[in-house]
XYZ file of C-alpha atoms in Angstrom:
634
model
C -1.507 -19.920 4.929
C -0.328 -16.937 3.364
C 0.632 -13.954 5.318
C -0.149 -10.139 4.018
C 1.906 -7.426 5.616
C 1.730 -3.761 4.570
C 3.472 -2.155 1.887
C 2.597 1.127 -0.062
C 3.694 0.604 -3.564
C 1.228 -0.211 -6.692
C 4.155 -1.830 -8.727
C 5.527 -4.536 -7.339
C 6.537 -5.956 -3.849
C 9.773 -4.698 -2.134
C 9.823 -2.639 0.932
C 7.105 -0.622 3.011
C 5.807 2.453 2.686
C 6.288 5.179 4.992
C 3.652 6.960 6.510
C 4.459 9.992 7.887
C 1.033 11.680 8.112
C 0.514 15.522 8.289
C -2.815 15.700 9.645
C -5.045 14.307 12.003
C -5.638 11.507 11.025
C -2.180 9.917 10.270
C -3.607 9.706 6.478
C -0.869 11.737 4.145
C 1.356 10.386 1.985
C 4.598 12.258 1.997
C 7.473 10.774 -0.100
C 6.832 7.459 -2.158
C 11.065 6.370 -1.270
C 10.876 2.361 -1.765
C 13.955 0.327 -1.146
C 13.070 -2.314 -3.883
C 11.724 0.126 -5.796
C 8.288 -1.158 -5.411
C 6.495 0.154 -3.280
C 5.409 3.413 -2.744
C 7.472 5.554 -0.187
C 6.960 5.382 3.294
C 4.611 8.300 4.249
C 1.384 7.692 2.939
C -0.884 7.440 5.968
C -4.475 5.960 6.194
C -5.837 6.371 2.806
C -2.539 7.246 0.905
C -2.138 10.178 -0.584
C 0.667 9.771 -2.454
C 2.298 6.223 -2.353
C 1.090 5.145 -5.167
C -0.300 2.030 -5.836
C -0.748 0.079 -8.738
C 1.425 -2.640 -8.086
C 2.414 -3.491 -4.914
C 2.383 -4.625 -1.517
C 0.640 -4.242 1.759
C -3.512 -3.611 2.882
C -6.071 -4.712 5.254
C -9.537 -5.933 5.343
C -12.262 -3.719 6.426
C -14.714 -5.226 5.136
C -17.873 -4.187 3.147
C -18.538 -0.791 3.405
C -22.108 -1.637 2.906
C -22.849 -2.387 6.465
C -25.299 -0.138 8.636
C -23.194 -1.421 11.234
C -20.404 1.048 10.777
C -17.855 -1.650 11.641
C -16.420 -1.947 7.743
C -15.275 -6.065 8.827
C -16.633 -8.605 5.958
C -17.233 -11.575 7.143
C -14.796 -14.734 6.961
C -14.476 -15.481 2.998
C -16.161 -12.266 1.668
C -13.262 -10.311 1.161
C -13.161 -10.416 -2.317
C -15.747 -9.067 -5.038
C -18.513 -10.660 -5.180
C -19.950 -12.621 -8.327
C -22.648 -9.748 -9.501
C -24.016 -9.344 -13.321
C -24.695 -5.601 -14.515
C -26.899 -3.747 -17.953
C -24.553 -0.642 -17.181
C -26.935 2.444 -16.654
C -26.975 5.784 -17.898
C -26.361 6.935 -14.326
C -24.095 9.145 -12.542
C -21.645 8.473 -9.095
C -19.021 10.310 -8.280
C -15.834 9.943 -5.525
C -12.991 11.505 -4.170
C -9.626 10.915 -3.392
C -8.494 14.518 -3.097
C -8.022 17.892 -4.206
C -5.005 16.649 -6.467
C -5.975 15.923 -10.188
C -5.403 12.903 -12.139
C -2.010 13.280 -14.358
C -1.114 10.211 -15.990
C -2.192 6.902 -17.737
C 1.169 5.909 -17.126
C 1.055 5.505 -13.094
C 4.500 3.698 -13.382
C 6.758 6.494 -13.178
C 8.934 7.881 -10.543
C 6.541 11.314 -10.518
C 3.411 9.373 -11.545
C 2.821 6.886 -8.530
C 0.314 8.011 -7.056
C -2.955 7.493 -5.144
C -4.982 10.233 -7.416
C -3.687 8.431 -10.448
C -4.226 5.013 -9.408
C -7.724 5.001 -8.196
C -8.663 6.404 -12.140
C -5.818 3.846 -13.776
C -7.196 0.945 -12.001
C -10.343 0.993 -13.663
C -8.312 1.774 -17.063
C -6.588 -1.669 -17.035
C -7.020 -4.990 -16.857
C -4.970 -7.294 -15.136
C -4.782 -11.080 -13.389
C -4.949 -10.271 -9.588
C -7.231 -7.409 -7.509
C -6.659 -7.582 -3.836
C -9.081 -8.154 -1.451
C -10.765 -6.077 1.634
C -7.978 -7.887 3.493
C -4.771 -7.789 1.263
C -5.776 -11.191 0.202
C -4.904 -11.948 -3.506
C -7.748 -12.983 -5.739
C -7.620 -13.476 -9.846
C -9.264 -11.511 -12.202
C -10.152 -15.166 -14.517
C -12.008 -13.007 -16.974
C -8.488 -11.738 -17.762
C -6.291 -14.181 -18.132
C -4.576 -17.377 -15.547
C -1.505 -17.763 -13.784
C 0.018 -21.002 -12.462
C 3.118 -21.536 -10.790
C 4.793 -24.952 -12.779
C 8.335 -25.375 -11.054
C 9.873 -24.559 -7.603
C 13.456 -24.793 -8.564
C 13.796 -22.225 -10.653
C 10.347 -20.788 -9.447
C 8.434 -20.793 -12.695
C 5.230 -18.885 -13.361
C 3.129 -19.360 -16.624
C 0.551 -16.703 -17.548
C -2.067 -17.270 -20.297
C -4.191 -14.349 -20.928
C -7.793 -14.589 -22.029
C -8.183 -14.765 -25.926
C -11.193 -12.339 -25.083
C -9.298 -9.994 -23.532
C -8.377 -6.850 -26.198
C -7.807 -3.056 -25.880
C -10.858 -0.684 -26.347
C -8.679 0.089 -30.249
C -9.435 -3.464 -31.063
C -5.565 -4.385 -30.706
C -5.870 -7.983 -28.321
C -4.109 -7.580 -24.951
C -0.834 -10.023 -25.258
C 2.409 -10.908 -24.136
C 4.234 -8.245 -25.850
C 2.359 -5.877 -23.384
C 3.871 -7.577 -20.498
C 7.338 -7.723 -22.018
C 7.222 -4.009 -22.267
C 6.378 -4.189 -18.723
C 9.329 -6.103 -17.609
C 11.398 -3.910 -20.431
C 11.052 -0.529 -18.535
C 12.441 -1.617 -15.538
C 15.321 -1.162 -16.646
C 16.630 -4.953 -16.259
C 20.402 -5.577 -16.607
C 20.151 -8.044 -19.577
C 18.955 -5.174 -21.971
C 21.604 -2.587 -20.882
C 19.887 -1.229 -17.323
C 18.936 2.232 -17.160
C 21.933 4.138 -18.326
C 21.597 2.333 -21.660
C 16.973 1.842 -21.557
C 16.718 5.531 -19.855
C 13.248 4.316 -18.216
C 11.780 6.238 -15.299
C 9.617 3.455 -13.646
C 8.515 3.867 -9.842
C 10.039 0.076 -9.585
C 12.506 -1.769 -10.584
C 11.225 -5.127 -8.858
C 10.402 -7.209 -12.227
C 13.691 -6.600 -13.596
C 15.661 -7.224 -10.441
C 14.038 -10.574 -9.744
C 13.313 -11.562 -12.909
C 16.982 -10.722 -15.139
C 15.709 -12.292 -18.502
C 13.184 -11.435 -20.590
C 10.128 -13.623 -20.246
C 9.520 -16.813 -22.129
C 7.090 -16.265 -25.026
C 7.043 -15.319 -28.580
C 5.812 -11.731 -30.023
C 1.965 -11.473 -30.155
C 1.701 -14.455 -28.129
C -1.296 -15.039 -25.212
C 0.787 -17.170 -23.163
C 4.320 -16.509 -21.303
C 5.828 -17.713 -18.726
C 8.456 -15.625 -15.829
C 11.542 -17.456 -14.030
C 12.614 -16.742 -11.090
C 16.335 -17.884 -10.341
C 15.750 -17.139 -6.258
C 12.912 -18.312 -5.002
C 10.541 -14.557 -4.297
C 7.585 -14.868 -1.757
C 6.029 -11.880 -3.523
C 6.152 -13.228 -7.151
C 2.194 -13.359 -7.484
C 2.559 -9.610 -6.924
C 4.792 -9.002 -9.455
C 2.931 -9.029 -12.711
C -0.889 -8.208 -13.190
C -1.883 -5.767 -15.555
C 0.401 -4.050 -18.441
C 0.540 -0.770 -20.763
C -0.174 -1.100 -24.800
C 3.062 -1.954 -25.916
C 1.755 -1.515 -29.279
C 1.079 2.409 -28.755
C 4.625 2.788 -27.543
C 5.621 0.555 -30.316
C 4.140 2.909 -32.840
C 4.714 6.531 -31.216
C 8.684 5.145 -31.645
C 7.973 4.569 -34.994
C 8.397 0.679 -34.871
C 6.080 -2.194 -35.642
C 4.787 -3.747 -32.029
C 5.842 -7.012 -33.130
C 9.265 -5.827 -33.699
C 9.879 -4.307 -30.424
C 8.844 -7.332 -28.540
C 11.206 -9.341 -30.595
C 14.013 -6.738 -29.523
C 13.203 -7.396 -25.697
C 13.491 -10.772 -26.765
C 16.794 -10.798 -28.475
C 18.342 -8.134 -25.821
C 18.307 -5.454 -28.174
C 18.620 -2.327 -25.298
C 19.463 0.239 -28.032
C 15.727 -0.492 -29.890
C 14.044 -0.648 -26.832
C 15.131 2.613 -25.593
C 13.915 4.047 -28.607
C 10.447 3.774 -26.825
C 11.456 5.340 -23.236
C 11.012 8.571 -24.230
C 7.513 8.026 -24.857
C 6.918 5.833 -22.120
C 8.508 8.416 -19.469
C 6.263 11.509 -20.733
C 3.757 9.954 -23.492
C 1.153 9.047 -21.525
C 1.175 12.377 -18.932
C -1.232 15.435 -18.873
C 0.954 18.087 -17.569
C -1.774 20.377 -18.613
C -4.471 18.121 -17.321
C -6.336 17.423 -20.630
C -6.524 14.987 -22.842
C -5.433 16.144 -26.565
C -5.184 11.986 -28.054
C -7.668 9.714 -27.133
C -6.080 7.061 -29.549
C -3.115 6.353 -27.430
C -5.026 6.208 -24.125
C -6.967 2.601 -25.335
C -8.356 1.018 -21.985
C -8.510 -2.789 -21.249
C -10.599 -2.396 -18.224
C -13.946 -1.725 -16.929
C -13.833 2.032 -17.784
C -11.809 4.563 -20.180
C -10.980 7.545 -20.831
C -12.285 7.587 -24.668
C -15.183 10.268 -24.598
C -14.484 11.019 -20.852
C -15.554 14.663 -19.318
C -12.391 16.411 -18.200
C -13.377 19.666 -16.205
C -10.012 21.426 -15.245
C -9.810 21.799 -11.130
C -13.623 20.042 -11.008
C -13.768 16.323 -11.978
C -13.160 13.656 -14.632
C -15.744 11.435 -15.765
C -15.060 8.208 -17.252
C -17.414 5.805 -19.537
C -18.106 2.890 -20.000
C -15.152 0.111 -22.632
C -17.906 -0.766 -24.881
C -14.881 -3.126 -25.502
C -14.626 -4.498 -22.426
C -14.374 -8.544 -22.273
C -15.101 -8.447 -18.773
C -17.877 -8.103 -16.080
C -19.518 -4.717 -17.255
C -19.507 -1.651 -15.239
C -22.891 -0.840 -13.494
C -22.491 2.900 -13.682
C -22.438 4.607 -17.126
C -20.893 7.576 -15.754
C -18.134 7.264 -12.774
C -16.689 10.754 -12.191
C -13.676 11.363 -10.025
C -14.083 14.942 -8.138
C -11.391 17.130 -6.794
C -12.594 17.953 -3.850
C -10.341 18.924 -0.451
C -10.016 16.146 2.246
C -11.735 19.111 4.747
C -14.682 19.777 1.925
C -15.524 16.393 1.169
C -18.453 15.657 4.000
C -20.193 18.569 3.314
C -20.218 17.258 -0.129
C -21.644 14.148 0.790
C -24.344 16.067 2.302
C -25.467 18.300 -0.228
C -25.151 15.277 -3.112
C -22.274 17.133 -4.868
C -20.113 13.399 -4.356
C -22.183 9.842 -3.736
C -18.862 8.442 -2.045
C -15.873 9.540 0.233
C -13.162 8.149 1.960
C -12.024 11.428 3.958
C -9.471 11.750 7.105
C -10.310 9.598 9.939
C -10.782 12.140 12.717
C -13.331 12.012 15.550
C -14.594 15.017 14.175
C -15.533 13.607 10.961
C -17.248 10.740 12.426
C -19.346 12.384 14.258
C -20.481 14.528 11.640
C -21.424 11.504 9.544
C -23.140 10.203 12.737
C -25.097 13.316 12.363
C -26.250 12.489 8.400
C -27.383 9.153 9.854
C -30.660 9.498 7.707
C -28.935 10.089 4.273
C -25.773 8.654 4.340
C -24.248 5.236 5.646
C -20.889 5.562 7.419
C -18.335 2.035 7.654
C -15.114 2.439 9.988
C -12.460 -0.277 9.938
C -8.767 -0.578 9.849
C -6.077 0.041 7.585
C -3.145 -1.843 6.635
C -1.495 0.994 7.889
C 0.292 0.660 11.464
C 1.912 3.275 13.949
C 4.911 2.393 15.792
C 7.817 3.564 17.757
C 11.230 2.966 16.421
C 14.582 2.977 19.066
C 17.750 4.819 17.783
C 20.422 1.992 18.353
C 23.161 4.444 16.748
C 26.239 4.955 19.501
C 25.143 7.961 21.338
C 21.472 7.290 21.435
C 20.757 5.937 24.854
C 18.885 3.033 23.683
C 21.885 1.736 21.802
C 24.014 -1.401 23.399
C 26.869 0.960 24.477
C 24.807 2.955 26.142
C 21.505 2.224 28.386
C 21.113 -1.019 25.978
C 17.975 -3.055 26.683
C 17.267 -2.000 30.241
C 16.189 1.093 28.814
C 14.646 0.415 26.285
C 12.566 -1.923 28.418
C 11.847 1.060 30.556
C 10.735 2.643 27.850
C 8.530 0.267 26.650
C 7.209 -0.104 30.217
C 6.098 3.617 30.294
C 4.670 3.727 27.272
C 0.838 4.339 27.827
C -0.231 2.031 24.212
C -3.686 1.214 26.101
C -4.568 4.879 26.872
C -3.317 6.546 23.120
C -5.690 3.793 21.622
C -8.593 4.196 23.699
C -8.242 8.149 23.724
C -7.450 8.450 20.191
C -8.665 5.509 18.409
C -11.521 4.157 19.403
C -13.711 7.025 19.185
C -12.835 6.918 15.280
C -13.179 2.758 15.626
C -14.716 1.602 17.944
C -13.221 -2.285 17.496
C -9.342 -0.853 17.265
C -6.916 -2.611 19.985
C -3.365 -2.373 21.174
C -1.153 -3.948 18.037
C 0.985 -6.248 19.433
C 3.114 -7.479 15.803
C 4.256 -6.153 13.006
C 3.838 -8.578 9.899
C 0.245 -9.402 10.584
C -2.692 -7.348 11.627
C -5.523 -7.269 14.246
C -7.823 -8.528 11.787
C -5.965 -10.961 9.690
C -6.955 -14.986 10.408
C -3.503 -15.711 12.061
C -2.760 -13.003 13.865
C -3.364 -14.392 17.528
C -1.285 -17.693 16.744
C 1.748 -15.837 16.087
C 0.640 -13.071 19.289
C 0.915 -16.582 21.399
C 4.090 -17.368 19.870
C 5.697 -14.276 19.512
C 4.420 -11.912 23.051
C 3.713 -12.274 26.309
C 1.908 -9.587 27.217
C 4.902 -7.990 29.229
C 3.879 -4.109 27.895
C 0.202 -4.497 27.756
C 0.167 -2.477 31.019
C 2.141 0.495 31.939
C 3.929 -0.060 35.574
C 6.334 2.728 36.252
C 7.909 0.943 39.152
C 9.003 -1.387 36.881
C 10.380 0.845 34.450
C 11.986 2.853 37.346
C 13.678 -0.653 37.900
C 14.939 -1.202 34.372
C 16.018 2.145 34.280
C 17.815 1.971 37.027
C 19.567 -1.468 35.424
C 20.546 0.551 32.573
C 22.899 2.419 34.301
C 21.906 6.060 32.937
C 21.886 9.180 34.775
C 18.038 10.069 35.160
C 16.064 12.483 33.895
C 17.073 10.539 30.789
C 16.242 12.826 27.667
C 14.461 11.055 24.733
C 13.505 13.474 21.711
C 10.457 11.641 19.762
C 10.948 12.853 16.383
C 8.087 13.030 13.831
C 6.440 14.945 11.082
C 4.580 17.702 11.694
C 2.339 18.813 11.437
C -0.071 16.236 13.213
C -1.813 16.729 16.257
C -3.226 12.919 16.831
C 1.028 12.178 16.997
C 1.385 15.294 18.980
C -1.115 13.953 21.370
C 0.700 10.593 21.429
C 3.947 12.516 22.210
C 1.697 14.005 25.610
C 0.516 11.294 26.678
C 3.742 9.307 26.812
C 5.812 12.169 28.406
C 2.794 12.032 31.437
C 3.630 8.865 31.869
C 7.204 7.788 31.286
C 8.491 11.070 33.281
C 7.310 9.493 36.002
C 8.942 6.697 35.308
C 12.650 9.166 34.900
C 12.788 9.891 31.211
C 12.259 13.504 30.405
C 10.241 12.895 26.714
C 10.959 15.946 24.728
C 8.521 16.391 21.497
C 10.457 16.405 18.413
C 8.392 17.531 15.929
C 9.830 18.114 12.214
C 8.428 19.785 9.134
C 10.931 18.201 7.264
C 10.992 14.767 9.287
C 11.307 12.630 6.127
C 12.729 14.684 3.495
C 16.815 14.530 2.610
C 18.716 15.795 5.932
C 15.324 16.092 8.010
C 16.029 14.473 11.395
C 14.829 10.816 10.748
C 17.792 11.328 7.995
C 20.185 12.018 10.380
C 19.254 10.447 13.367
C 18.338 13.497 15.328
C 16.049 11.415 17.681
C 16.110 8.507 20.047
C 12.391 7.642 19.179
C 11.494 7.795 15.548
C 7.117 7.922 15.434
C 6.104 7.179 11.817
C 3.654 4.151 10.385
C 4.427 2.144 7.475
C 1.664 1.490 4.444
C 1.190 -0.509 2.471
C -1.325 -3.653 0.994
C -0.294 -7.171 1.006
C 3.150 -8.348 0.276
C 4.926 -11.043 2.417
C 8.501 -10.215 2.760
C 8.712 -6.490 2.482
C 9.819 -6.147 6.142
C 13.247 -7.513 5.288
C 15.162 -4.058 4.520
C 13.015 -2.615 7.704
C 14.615 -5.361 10.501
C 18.082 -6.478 8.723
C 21.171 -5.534 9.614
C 21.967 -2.429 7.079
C 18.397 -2.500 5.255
C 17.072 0.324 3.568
C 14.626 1.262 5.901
C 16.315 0.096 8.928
C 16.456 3.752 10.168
C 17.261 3.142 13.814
C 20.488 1.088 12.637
C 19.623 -2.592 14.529
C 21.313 -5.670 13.958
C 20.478 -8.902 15.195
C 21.860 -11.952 13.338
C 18.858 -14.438 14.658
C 16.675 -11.883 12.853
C 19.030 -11.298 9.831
C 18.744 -15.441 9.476
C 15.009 -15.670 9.950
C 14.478 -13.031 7.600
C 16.689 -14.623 4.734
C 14.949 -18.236 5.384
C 11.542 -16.434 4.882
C 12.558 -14.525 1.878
C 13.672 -17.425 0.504
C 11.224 -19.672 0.184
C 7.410 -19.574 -1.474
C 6.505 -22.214 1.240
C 3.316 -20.378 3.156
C 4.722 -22.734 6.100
C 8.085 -21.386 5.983
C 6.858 -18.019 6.102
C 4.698 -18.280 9.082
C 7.349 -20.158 11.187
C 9.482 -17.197 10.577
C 7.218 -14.862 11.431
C 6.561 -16.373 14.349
C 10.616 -16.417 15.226
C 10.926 -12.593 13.927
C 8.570 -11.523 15.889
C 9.462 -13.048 18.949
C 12.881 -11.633 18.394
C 11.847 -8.094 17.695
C 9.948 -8.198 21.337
C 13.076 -9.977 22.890
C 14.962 -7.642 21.563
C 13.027 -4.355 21.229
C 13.625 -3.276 17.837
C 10.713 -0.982 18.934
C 6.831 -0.866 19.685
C 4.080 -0.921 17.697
C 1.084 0.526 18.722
C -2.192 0.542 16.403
C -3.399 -0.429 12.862
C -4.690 3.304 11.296
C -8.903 3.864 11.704
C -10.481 4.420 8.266
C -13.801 6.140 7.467
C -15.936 5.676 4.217
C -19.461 7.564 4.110
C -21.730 6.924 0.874
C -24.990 8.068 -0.661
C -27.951 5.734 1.116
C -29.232 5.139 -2.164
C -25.540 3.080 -3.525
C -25.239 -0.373 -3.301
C -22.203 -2.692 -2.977
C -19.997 0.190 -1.579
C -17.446 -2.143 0.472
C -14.476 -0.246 2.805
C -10.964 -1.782 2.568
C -7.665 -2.204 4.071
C -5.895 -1.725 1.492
C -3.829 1.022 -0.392
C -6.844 0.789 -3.369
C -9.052 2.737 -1.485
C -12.765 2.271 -1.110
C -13.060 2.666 -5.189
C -11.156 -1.029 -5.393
C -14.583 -2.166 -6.972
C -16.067 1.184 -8.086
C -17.282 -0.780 -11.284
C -19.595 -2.274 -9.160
C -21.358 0.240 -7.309
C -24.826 1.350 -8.578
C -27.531 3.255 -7.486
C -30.778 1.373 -5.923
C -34.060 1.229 -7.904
């Protein structure tokens, strides 16, 4: 079995995303930071605003939007797109993702990884995966095949479809993908002080150091892997036209992929430049339509770009692929706050707006014109423990007495019930953190991993364990998180009624600047960090969040049981493997309280009555993950 945890990023798989919403709804990406350098950063919230994600790693599956049920779930085996045949129309359908506006072809850079710029980019390009409505990996065979060959080195060959060519005529091959692995900046041509790249992610060149195998203009090439990576099928999908970088650089395409190939860093920075700030609209217009070609569904040759309004893409007449069913798909820039009212007066056909009771209810109210689908995200709240000296939650302090007491106070069945469920009505208590509610395995490694011991509150327990711990009571414990964001500020009430009684004294510790440089999850100004982590589908992206010094270990634990499960799981591409150590890690993390998870985010999509195949997700894509597919009904 495979197992898909949650991870922001759109380039590559590496560590989570942070989600450190602003509003209601938990939904706002704040600051795509990646450890790996893959995905995303860790504050995107339900739909992502700003983790990007073209590459990367972590989602759920909410199923098919086009239920009247509101419920979003596919069923078993229908999380992928499903096998439809279109004449693309003359027709019109427009979405949102925001008020932001599309900026860049090039989603790969460090200011380019976005949400806004991946939902137009991912019907731009081609590539040999799509995730499912349940972070569930699924090929794209019309582009190309991908078959791993070896175990020892892990070996991948990748043989793209001789069919498959940019809209400019130029076929879609290796060399693409070698420029790919190129501008991340891998050690073997010189890294980035010699390549000067600005990717998002550095994932492809840090687990893959040598160029791949293939030869220039080739259809076929094949990656090694000298360590084993569980998230190699995430690694490489879809590619930029080397040969436009090629030729803005002033070299022959060929030639530059025989430069990767020979390690020749000082040609193959020639192209960075371009790479880095080619492919961006700073001005938000597009003044070259030559070096923009497309490889997917969609592009932006003859698209409508209205400043501040909308872009509207048409159809690849090139396009070697399933055809689009829409001849017009416009993205508008509409506000998060605007975008129902939209829906009602037909200025957009689709939105995926903030998740707030309020919202539902409104589309509850449109019942006649629009159809509403609520599911999860691959998004997850939890509460994090300060194990730092003079928290008292660390070892030399109240140790785990307390931070049983905590846990024991902690009203999780309340916040969801109060908070959740009237978004979602089928949201529960989370009890792990590497698989969700609604993934296949999840209760197998719940019996494994949890007995149930926090399902209830019972303050005369925690009174107990408090007691154990030795502390001086009130105990003071400042729950630090962004603001603001009232549905976390209401989380913060509900636990201070509740674990005061119990002899804490919660304190809300709510911080503008929460996750930026020197905000107070920076320096450790809290004894309970409340954040969620984002992301789409990648297996071992938790590793710098529960090792001992990781990344985005911000509460400082160490536990060498978990340190060892962890490197066994990242070690191997055995789907066994990794579920036996998820099952250990997450045993651990409850034994030992790294901290507390509480619930996977609610999401809200309302359409047009009058679209078909409009499916919700889980993951970071967004309900647009198969806008080539939606068309209006006869």
């Amino acid at each position: 079995m495979k197992i898909r945890r949650a991870t922001m990023a759109v380039v590559a798989a590496g560590a989570l995303a942070l989600s450190g919403c602003t509003s209601d709804t938990g939904g706002d990406a704040e600051t795509p930071a990646a450890e790996n350098g893959t995905d995303g950063g860790d504050t995107g919230g339900d739909a992502g605003t700003d983790g990007a994600d073209t590459t990367g790693d972590g989602a759920d599956s909410t199923g098919d939007g086009a239920d009247e049920t509101g419920d979003g779930m596919a069923a078993e085996g229908e999380t992928g797109k499903e096998d439809l045949t279109f004449e693309t129309n003359e027709d019109e359908v427009s979405f949102s993702t925001g008020a932001e506006q599309y900026n860049a072809y090039n989603g790969g850079t460090s200011s380019t990884n976005s949400t806004y710029n991946s939902v137009v980019n991912n019907q731009l390009f081609g590539g040999f995966w799509y995730w499912g409505t349940d972070g569930e990996v699924y090929p794209n065979e019309w582009f190309g095949t991908y078959e791993q060959t070896n175990d020892d080195p892990l070996t991948v060959e990748y043989t793209i479809s001789e069919e498959a060519v940019w809209s400019d005529g130029t076929p879609v091959t290796a060399n693409d993908f070698l420029l790919d692995w190129a501008s991340s900046n891998p050690e073997a041509l010189g890294g980035s002080d010699t390549l000067g790249f600005d990717p998002v992610s550095d994932t492809f060149g840090k687990y893959v150091p040598e160029a791949p195998e293939t030869e220039p203009g080739s259809k076929s090439f094949t990656v090694t892997y000298p360590e084993a990576y569980p998230d190699w099928e995430l690694v490489v999908s879809g590619a930029l036209p080397s040969h436009i970088a090629a030729q803005q650089a002033g070299l022959e395409p060929d030639a530059l992929a025989q430069a990767i190939l020979d390690g020749d860093g000082e040609t193959v920075a020639e192209v960075a430049e371009f790479w880095n700030t080619g492919w961006l609209f700073p001005d938000y217009e597009i003044t070259d339509e030559e070096i923009l070609p497309s490889s997917g569904p969609y592009t932006l040759a003859g698209s409508t770009w209205q400043q501040g309004e909308s872009l509207g893409l048409r159809p690849n007449t090139e396009f070697y692929g399933p055809a689009p069913a829409t001849g017009n798909l416009v993205f508008k820039f509409v506000d998060p706050g605007s975008q129902v009212q939209a829906l009602q007066n037909a200025d957009l056909n689709v939105i995926e707006p903030q998740a707030t009771v309020d919202t539902v209810d409104q589309l509850d109210g449109m019942a006649d014109q629009i159809t509403k689908s609520t599911g999860p995200r691959m998004t997850w709240e939890h509460l994090d423990y300060n194990f730092a000296e003079d928290s008292v939650f660390s070892d030399e302090q109240g140790g785990l007495a307390a931070r049983e007491a905590f846990a024991l106070c902690v009203p999780r069945e309340q916040i969801v019930q109060n908070l959740i469920q009237p978004i979602d009505p089928e949201a529960e208590v989370m009890n792990l953190r590497e698989v969700f509610p609604f993934q296949p395995h999840y209760q197998e490694v719940v019996d494994a991993a949890y007995d149930g011991r926090y399902d209830q509150v019972d303050i005369e327990a925690a009174q107990a364990k408090l007691e154990e711990s030795g502390l001086d009571t009130p105990v003071t414990v400042r729950i630090g998180y962004s603001a603001p964001n009232p549905r976390r500020t209401d989380e913060v009430t509900a636990i201070k009624a509740s674990c005061d009684e119990a002899g804490f004294d919660i304190q809300d510790g709510a911080d503008p600047a929460f996750f930026e440089a020197g905000g107070s999850l920076d320096t450790g100004d809290w004894e309970i960090a409340l954040f969620a982590w984002a992301g789409s589908g990648q297996i071992a992206s938790g590793q710098p969040i529960y090792s001992t010094g990781g990344g985005q270990n911000f509460g400082g634990f160490s536990n060498e049981e978990v340190d060892a499960a962890w490197t066994e799981l990242a070690g191997s591409v055995d789907p066994d493997v990794h579920m036996e150590q998820v099952k250990v890690i997450e045993k651990l993390l409850w034994d030992n309280l790294y901290g507390i998870p509480l619930f996977a985010h609610p999401g809200v999509v309302g359409y047009d009555n009058t679209l078909e195949n409009v499916r919700n997700t889980a993951v970071q894509t967004g309900v647009s993950w198969n806008a080539e597919q939606w068309v209006r009904a006869n």
